[in-house]
Amino acid sequence: MTRQKQPLFEPLTRDALSQRIAQMLTDAIVSGRLKPGDRVAESVIARDLGVSRAPVREAGRLLESAGLLVSKANRGFFVRTIDSEDLDSLYELRLCIEREATARVVREGRSGEIIPTLLAQIDEMVGLSQDSQLIYQIGIDLKFHRTIVEHSGNRRFLAVFDKLASEIQACTALIERVFDEPGKVARNHYLIVDALETGDEIAAREAMDYHIGVAREAVVGHFRKLEAESGAQV
């Protein structure tokens, strides 16, 4: 009796397919092929990719939760309207909140409480980046920053952070696509943990400044370049 040969590849599940489509759409947004305000037509994408509309719809929902798409009743998904000035303003606001939140964690003596959680979150982010699980990595990145803000003890900081959550997630998706090296953003979080371990408020502020500042420069610069190229083509 002939033994049946084990298939070389396992069939893709719907989740895996929707994740791949979400990554394709993210690439299209960051590269400027899909522009702010553009409609993401499920039927057109499904036809082009040779798939049913269901995984395309699921990919749209993933990117909506990540802040890159917005849904409109009876009209479907659209690329979130965001430009370089919006992004720069958001990063500036994040710096104001998160640098002081990080310093407060040190000042209140709460670093030890959260460092194990932060390290576990970084490990999870790194693992997800290696598996190209971008959308799920974005969620863990948000949890990392929220953990710090929450334990700062300033409820106003946390309220503003939660209000900006979807926009912060969108920025994280953009950062990962701007940097060429997978996992670079995830590993950069170790600098923040190292600073918290020193018990030095100034070091904590500087670490968060650097972390968000690198992202700000890369993403805002990328969008300004896209806008300049778009203007030159008009």
PDB file of C-alpha atoms in Angstrom, residues 5 32 39 86 90 97-98 100 109 133 144 148-149 159 167 169 176 178 194 198 221:
ATOM      1  CA  LYS A   5       2.736  11.917   0.689  1.00  0.00           C
ATOM      2  CA  GLY A  32       0.619  56.107  -1.730  1.00  0.00           C
ATOM      3  CA  ARG A  39     -12.682  53.843  -1.337  1.00  0.00           C
ATOM      4  CA  ASP A  86      -1.883  65.609  11.126  1.00  0.00           C
ATOM      5  CA  LEU A  90      -0.223  63.580  16.729  1.00  0.00           C
ATOM      6  CA  ILE A  97       1.868  62.773  27.258  1.00  0.00           C
ATOM      7  CA  GLU A  98       4.162  59.763  27.098  1.00  0.00           C
ATOM      8  CA  GLU A 100       5.856  62.748  31.251  1.00  0.00           C
ATOM      9  CA  GLY A 109       8.317  54.088  42.118  1.00  0.00           C
ATOM     10  CA  GLN A 133       1.676  39.267  11.966  1.00  0.00           C
ATOM     11  CA  PHE A 144       2.900  48.455  25.849  1.00  0.00           C
ATOM     12  CA  ILE A 148       3.145  52.960  30.944  1.00  0.00           C
ATOM     13  CA  VAL A 149       0.526  55.704  30.694  1.00  0.00           C
ATOM     14  CA  ALA A 159      -8.094  59.491  28.984  1.00  0.00           C
ATOM     15  CA  GLU A 167      -4.685  57.039  15.477  1.00  0.00           C
ATOM     16  CA  GLN A 169      -2.367  52.246  16.039  1.00  0.00           C
ATOM     17  CA  GLU A 176       6.503  49.118  10.458  1.00  0.00           C
ATOM     18  CA  VAL A 178       8.516  52.580   6.547  1.00  0.00           C
ATOM     19  CA  ASP A 194      16.331  49.966  30.249  1.00  0.00           C
ATOM     20  CA  THR A 198      17.755  53.038  36.037  1.00  0.00           C
ATOM     21  CA  GLY A 221       9.158  62.425   6.502  1.00  0.00           C
TER      22      GLY A 221
END
